[in-house]
GROMACS .gro file of C-alpha atoms in nm:
model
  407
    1UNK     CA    1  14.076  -4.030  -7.568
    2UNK     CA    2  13.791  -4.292  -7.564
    3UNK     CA    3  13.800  -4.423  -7.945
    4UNK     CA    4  13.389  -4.382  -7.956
    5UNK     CA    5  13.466  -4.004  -7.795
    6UNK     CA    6  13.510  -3.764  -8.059
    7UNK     CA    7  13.536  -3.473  -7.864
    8UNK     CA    8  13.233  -3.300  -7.948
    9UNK     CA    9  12.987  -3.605  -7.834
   10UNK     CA   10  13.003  -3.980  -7.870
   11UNK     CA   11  12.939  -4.193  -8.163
   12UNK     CA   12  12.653  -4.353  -8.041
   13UNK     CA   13  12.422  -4.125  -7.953
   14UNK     CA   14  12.318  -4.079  -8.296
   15UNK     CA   15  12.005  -4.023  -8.485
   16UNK     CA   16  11.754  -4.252  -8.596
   17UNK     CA   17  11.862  -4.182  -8.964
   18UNK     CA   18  12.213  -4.233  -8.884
   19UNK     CA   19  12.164  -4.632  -8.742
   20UNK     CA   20  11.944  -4.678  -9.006
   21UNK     CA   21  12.230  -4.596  -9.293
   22UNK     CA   22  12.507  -4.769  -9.086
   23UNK     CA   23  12.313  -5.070  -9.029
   24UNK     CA   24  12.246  -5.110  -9.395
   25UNK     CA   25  12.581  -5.017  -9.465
   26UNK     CA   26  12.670  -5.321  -9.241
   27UNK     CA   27  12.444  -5.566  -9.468
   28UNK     CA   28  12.610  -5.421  -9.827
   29UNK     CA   29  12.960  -5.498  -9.676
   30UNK     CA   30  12.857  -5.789  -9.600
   31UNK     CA   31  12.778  -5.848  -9.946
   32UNK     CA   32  13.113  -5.842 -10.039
   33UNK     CA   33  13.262  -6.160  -9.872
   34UNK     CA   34  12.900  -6.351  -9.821
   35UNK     CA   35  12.966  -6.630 -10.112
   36UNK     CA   36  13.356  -6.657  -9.973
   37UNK     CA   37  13.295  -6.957  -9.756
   38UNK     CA   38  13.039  -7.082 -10.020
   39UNK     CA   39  13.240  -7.094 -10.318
   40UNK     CA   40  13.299  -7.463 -10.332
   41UNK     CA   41  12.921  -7.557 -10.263
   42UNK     CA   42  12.822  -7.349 -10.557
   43UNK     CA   43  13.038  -7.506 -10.739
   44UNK     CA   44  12.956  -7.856 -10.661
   45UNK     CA   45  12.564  -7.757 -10.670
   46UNK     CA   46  12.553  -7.556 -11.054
   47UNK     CA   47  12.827  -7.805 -11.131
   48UNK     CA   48  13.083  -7.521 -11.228
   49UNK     CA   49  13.432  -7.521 -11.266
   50UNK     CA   50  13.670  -7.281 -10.971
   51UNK     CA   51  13.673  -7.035 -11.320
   52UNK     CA   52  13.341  -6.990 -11.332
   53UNK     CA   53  13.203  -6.964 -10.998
   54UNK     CA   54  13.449  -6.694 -10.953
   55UNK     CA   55  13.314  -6.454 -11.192
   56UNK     CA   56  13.064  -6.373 -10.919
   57UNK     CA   57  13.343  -6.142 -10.803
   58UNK     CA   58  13.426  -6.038 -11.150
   59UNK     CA   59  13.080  -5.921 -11.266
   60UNK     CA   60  13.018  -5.763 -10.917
   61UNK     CA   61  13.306  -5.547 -10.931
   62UNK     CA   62  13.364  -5.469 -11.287
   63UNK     CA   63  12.998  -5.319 -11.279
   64UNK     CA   64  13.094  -5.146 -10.963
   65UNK     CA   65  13.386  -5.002 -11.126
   66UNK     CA   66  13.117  -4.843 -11.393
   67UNK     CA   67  12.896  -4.739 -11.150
   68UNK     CA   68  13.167  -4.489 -11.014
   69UNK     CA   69  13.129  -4.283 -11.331
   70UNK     CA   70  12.748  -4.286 -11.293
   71UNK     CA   71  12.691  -4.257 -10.867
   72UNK     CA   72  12.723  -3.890 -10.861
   73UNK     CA   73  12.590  -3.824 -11.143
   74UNK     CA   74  12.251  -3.977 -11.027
   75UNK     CA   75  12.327  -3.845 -10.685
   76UNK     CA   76  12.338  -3.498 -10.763
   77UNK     CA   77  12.024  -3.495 -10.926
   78UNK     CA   78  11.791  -3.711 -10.717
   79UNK     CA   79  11.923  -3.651 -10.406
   80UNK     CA   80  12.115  -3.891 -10.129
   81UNK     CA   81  11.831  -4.064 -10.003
   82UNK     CA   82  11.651  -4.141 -10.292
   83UNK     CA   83  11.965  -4.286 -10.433
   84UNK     CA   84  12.063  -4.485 -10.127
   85UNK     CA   85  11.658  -4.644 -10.159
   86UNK     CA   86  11.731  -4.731 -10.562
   87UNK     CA   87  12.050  -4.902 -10.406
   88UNK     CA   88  11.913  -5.095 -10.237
   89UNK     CA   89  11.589  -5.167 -10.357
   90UNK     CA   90  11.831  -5.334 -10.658
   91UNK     CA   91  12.040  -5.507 -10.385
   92UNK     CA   92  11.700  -5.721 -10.248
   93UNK     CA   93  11.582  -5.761 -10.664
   94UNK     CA   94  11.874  -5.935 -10.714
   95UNK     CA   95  12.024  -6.110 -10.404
   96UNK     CA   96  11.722  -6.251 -10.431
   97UNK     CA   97  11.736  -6.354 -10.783
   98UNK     CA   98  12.070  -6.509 -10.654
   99UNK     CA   99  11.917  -6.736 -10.452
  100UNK     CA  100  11.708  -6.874 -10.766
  101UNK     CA  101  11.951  -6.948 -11.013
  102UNK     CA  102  11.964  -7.233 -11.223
  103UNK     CA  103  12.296  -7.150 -11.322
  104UNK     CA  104  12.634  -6.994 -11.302
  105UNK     CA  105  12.564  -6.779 -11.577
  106UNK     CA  106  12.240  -6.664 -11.434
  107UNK     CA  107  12.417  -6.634 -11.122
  108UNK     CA  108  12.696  -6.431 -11.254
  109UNK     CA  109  12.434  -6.203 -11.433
  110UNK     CA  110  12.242  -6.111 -11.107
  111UNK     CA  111  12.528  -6.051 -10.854
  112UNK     CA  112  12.652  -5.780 -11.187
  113UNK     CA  113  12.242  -5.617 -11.097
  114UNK     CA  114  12.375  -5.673 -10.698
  115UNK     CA  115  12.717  -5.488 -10.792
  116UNK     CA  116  12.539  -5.198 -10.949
  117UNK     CA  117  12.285  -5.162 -10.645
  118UNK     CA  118  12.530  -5.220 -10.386
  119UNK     CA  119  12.768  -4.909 -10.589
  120UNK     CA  120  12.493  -4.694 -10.550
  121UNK     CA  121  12.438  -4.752 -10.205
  122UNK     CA  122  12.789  -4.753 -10.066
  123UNK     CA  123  12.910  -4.482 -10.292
  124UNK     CA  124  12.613  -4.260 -10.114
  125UNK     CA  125  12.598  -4.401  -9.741
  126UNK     CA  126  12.877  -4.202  -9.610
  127UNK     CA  127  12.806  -3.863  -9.715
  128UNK     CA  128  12.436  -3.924  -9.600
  129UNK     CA  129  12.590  -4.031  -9.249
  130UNK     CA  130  12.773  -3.735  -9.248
  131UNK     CA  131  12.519  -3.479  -9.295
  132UNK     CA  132  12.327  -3.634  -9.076
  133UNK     CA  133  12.526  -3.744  -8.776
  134UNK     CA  134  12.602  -3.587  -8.450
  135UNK     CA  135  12.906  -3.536  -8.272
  136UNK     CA  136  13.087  -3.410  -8.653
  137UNK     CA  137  13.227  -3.533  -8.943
  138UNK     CA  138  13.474  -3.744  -8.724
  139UNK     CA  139  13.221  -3.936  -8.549
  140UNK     CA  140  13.036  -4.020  -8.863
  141UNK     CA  141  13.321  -4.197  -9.016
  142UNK     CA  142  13.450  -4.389  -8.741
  143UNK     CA  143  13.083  -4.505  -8.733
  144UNK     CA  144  13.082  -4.563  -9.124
  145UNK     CA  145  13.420  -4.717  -9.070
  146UNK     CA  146  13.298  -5.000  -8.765
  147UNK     CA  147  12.996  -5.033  -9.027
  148UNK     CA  148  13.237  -5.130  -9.310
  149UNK     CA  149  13.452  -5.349  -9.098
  150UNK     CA  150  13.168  -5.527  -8.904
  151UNK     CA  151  13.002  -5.612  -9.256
  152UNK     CA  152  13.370  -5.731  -9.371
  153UNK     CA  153  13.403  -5.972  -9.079
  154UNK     CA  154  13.053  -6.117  -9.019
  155UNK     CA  155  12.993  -6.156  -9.430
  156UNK     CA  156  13.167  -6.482  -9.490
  157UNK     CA  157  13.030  -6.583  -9.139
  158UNK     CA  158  12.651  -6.516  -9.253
  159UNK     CA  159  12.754  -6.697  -9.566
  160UNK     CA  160  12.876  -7.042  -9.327
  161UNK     CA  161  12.589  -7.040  -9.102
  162UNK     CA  162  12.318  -7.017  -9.398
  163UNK     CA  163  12.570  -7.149  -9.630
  164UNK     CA  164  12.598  -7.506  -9.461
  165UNK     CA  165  12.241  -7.597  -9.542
  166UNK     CA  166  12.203  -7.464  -9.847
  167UNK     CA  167  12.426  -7.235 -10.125
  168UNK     CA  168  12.103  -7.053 -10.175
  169UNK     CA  169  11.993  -6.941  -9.860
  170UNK     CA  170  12.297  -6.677  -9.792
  171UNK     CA  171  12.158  -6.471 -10.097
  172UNK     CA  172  11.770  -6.500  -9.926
  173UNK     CA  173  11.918  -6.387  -9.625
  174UNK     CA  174  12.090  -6.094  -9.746
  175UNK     CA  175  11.814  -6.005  -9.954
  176UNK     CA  176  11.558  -5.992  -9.645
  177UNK     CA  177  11.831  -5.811  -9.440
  178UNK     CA  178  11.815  -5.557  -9.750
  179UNK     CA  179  11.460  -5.485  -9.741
  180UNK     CA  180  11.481  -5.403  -9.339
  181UNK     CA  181  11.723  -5.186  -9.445
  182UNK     CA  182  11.541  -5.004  -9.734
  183UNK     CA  183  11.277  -4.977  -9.481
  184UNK     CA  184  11.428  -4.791  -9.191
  185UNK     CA  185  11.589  -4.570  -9.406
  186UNK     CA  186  11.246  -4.470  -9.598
  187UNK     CA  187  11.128  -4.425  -9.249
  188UNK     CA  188  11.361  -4.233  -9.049
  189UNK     CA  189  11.610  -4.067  -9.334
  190UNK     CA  190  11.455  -3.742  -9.426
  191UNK     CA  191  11.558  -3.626  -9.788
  192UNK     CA  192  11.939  -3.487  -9.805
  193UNK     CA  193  12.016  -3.123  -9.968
  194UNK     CA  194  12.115  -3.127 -10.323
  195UNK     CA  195  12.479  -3.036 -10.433
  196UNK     CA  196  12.485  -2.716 -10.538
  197UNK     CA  197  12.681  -2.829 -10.858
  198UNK     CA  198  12.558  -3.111 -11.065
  199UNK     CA  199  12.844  -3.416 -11.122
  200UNK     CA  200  12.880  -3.494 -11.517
  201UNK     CA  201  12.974  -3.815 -11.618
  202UNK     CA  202  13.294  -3.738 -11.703
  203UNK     CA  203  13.430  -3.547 -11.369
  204UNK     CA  204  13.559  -3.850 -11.221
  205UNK     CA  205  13.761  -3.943 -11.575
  206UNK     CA  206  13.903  -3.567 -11.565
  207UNK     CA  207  14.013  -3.557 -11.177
  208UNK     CA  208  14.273  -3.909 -11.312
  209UNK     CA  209  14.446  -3.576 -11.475
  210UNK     CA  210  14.590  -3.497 -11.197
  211UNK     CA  211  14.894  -3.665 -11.094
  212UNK     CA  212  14.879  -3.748 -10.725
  213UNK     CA  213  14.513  -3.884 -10.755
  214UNK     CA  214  14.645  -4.081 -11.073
  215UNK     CA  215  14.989  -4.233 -10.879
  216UNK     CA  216  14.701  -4.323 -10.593
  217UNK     CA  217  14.487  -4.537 -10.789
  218UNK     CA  218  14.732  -4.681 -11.018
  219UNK     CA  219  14.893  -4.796 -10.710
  220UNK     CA  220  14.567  -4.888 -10.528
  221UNK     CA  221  14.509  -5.149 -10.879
  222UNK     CA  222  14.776  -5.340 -10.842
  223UNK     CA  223  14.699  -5.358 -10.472
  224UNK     CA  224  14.341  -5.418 -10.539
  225UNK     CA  225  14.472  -5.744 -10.761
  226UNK     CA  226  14.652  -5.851 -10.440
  227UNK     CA  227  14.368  -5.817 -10.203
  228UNK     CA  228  14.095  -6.024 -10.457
  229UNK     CA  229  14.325  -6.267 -10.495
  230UNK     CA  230  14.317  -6.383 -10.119
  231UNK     CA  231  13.911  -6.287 -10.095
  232UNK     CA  232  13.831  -6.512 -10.452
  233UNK     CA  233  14.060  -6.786 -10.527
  234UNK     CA  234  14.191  -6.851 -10.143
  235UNK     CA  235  13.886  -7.029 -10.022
  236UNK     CA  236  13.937  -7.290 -10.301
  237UNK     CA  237  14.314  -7.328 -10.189
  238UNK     CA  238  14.235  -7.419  -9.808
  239UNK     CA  239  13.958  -7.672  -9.938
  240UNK     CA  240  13.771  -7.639  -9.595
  241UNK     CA  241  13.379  -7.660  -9.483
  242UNK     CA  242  13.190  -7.368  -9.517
  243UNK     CA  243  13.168  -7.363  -9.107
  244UNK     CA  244  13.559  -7.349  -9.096
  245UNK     CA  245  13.615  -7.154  -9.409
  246UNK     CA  246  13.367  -6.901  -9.269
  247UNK     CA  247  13.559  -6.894  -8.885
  248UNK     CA  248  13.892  -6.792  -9.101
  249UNK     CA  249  13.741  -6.528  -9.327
  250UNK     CA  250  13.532  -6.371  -8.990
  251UNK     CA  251  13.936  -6.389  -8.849
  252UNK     CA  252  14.058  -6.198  -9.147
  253UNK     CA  253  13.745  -5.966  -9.068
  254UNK     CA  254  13.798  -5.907  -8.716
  255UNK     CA  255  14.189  -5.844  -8.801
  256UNK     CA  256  14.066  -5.577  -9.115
  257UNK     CA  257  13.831  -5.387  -8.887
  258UNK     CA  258  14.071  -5.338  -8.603
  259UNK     CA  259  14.377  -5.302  -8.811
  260UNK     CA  260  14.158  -4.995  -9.020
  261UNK     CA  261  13.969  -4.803  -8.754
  262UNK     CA  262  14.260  -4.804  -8.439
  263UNK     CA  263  14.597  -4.909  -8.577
  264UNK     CA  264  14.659  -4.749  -8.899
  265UNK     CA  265  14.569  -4.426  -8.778
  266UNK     CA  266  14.860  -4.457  -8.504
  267UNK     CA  267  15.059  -4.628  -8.792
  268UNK     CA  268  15.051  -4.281  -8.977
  269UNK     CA  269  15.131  -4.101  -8.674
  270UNK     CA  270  15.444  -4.235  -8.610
  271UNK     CA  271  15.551  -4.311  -8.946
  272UNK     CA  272  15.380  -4.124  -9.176
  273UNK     CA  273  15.143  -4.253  -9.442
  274UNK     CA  274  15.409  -4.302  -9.735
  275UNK     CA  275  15.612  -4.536  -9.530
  276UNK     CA  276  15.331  -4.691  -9.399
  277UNK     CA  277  15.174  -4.778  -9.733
  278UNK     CA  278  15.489  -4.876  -9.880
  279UNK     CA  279  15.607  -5.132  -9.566
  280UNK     CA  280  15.263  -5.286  -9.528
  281UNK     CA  281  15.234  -5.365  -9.928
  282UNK     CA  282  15.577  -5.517  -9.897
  283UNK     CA  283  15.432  -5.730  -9.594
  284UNK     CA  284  15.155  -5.852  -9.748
  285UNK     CA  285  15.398  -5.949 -10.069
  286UNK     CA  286  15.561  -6.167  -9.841
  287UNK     CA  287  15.245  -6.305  -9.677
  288UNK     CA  288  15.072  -6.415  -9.963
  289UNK     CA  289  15.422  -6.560 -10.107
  290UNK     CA  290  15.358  -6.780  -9.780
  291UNK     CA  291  14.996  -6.821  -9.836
  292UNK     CA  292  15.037  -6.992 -10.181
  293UNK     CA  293  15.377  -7.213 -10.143
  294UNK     CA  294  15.347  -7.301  -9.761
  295UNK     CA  295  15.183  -7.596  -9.613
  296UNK     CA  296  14.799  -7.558  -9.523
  297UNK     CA  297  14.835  -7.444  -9.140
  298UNK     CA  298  15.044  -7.094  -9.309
  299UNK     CA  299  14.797  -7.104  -9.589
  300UNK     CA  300  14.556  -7.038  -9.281
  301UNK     CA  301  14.725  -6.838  -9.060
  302UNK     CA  302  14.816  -6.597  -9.380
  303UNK     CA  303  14.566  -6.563  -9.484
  304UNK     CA  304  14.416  -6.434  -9.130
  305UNK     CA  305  14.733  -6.214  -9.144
  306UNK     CA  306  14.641  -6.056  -9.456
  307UNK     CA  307  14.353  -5.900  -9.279
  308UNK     CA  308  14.551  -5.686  -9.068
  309UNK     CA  309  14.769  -5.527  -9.372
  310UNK     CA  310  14.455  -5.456  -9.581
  311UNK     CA  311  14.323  -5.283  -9.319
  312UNK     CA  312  14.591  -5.057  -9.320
  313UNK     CA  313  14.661  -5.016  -9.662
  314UNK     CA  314  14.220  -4.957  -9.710
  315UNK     CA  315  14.243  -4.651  -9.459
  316UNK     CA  316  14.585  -4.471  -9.597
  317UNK     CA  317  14.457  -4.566  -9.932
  318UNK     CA  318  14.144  -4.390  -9.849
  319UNK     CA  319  14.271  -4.094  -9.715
  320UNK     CA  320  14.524  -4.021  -9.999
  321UNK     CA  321  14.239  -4.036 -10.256
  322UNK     CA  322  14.089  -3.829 -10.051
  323UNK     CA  323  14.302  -3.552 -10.012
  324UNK     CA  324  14.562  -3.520 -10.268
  325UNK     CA  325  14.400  -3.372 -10.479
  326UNK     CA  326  14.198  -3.021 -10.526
  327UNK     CA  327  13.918  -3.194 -10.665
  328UNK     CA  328  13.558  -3.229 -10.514
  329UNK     CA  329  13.631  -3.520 -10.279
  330UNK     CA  330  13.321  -3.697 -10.391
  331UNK     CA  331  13.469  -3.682 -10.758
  332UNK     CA  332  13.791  -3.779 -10.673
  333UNK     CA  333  13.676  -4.060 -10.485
  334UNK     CA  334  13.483  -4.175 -10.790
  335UNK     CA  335  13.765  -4.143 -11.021
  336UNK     CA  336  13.987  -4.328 -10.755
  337UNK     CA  337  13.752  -4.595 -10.722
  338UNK     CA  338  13.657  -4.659 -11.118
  339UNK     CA  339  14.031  -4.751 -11.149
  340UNK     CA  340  14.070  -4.957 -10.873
  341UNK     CA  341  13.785  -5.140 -10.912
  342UNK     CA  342  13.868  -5.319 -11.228
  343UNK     CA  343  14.140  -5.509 -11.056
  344UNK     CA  344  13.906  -5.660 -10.770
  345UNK     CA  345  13.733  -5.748 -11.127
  346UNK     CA  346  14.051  -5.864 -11.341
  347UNK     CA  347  14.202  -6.125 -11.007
  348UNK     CA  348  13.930  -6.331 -10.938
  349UNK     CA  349  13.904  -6.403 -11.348
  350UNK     CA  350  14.300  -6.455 -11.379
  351UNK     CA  351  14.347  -6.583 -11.068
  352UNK     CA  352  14.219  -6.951 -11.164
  353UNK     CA  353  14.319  -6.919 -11.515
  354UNK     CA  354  14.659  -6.893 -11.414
  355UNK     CA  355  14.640  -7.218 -11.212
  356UNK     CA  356  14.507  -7.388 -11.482
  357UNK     CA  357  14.801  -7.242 -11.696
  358UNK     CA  358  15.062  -7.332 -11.433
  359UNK     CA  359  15.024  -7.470 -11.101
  360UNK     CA  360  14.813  -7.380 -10.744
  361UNK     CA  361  15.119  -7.156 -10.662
  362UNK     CA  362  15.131  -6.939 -10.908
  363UNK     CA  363  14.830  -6.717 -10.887
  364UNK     CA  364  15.002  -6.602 -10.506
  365UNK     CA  365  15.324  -6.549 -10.675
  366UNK     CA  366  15.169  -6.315 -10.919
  367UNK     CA  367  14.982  -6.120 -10.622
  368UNK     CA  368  15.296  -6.090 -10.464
  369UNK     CA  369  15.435  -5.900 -10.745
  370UNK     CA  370  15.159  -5.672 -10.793
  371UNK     CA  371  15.165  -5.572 -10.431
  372UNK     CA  372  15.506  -5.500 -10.493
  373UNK     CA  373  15.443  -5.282 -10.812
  374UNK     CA  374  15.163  -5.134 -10.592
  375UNK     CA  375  15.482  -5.008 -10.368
  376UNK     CA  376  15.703  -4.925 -10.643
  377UNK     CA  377  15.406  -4.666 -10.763
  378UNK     CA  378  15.428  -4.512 -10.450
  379UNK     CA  379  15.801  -4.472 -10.383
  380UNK     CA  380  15.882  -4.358 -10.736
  381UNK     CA  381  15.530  -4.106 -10.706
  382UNK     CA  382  15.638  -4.027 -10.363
  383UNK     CA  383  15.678  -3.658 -10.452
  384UNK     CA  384  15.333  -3.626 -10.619
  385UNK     CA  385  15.177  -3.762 -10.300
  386UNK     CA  386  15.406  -3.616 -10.056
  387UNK     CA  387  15.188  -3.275  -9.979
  388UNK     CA  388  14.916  -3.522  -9.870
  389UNK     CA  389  15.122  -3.730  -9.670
  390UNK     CA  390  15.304  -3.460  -9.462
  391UNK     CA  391  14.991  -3.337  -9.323
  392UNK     CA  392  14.811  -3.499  -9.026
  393UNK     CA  393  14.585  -3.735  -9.097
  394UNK     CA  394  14.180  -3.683  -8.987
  395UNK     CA  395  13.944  -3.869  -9.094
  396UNK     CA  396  13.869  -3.698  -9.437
  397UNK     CA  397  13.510  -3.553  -9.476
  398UNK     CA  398  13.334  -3.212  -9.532
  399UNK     CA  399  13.019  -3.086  -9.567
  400UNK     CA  400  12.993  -3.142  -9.911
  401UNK     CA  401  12.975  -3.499  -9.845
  402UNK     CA  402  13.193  -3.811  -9.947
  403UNK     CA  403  13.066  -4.052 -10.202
  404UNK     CA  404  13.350  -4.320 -10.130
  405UNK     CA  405  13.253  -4.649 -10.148
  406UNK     CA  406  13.671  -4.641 -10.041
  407UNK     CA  407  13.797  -4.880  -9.851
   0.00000   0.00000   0.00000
């Protein structure tokens, strides 16, 4: 079958409303990796120290991670749209505050009011796509899925081309990008029906009670540390021009998209999604082991490799939070997510703390380990997640919707 054929009509003949919320959802993923190859020049132009620059990552995500808690709660009582517009009207405010500051710290402060935006947005987008698509729920997430992938691979790119003239005209860009977005959405997305059950603030925090969703995202932290560490501290280890460092992380992109959308799903057919999981954390121990103590040529071809096992491990991740569980999949999502978030926060802090403790090696060698813990979780869990991963694997999504913000 043709991968844009989902049997019951093709992903692209969509509805207005439907581009509109994949195309923004393009721009927020982008978010994620813009400052990647513009790391050092921020550095060299607030005159900040590798530590500091990388709490951009940290506040981003460790506000994201509280956000979880608080998405479907404001979601459930304003409605889809209007929360995907407060999203992003907050993404433009301050991406474009970004582009002003003065200072790391101010810096740091506004991509935290970016984080919270862009957690509104994301956590939203995919549950609006799916009530609104055509074709089903299947052809609204392979569509959210090439959104999330596509804003993966040309985010660090953006962030070279605007990058190499100026630190502060990535954040400008995005920010413009944002408010095309906000408007085609207020245009063509017509308001979403209400859940019939309002989500309390604590939902997310009691569906961690049960033990398959809890094995998930205690496994999905440590992996989390694994995959922040190559995002935040790598670009300082291969030293290169934004141009170049931009090429490798559109590479790692390309590799993540692919690797997510068309191979893990085969993966998981042949294999199953246990063994899957627990093989490509293994590989990517090994790869980053590579990444850190080889010569600069493996530090690059790495860390292009580690695009392919994240992709993998984002889409079985995904769809074990997603159904292992018999809570609402938007609240287990949440309470998936609001765990491991705070590691994507905790590695890019520790990451160049640990260098300055030890050496540039070290910071890999500890990712390697937590990748490996991530795989311990899941073999010595494997029961708890087993009724999951016996059944086939579909892209997971009802008509309830799917806050995710997942992969």
């Amino acid at each position: 079958m043709d991968p844009i054929d989902t049997g019951s009509g093709s992903i692209l003949r969509q509805p207005k409303a439907v581009w509109a919320t994949a195309g923004a959802s393009v721009v927020a993923f982008m978010g994620i990796g813009l400052v990647d190859p513009i790391l050092p020049s921020i550095a060299e132009g607030l005159d900040a120290t590798a530590g500091q620059v990388s709490l951009l990552f940290t506040s981003y995500f460790l506000i994201t991670a509280l956000a979880m808690l608080v998405t479907g709660f404001v979601s459930s009582r304003i409605g889809g749209r209007r929360t995907l517009l407060l999203g992003l009207a907050l993404v433009v405010v301050f991406a474009g505050l970004s582009g002003t500051s003065g200072s790391v710290g101010e810096l740091v402060g506004f991509r935290a009011g970016w984080g919270l935006g862009n957690a509104l947005f994301v956590s939203t987008a995919l549950a609006v796509i799916v009530g609104a698509a055509a074709g089903g729920s299947a052809a609204a997430i392979l569509l959210y899925e090439s959104a999330l992938g596509l804003g993966m691979a040309c985010g660090p790119l953006l962030g070279a081309l605007l990058g190499d003239a100026s630190w502060r005209y990535p954040f400008f860009g995005t920010a413009a990008l944002m408010a095309v977005g906000f408007a085609c959405i207020a245009a063509f997305l017509k308001d979403q029906p209400r859940p019939a059950r309002k989500t309390s603030l604590l939902d997310p925090v009691k569906a961690l009670g049960h033990g398959g969703l809890a094995s998930t995202a205690v496994s999905a932290f440590f992996y989390n540390y694994t995959f922040f560490t190559v995002l935040a501290f790598t670009p300082f280890v291969l030293d290169m021009s934004p141009y170049r460092s931009g090429a490798v992380f559109f590479a790692w992109g390309v590799l993540l998209a692919v690797f997510s959308v068309v191979v893990a799903p085969r993966l998981q057919k042949l294999f199953g999604s246990l063994r899957v999981l627990g093989g490509s954390l293994v590989l990517l121990a090994v790869d980053v082991l590579v990444l850190g103590h080889g010569g600069h040529t493996a530090a690059v071809a790495c860390t292009v490799l580690s695009g392919a096992l994240i992709g993998v491990n984002n889409t079985v991740y995904t769809e074990l939070a997603l159904g292992v569980s018999d809570a609402p999949r938007p609240v287990a999502s949440a309470g998936y997510n609001f765990v491991r978030w705070f590691a994507a926060a905790a590695a890019p802090f520790f990451a160049p703390r640990i260098e300055e403790w030890s050496d540039v090696h070290m910071p890999f060698t500890v990712a390697a380990v937590t990748a490996v813990l991530g795989a311990l979780v899941v073999l010595v869990r494997r029961r708890a997640l087993t009724a999951e991963a016996e059944e086939p694997h579909p892209r997971h999504a009802t008509e309830e919707g799917v806050g995710v913000f997942a992969n």
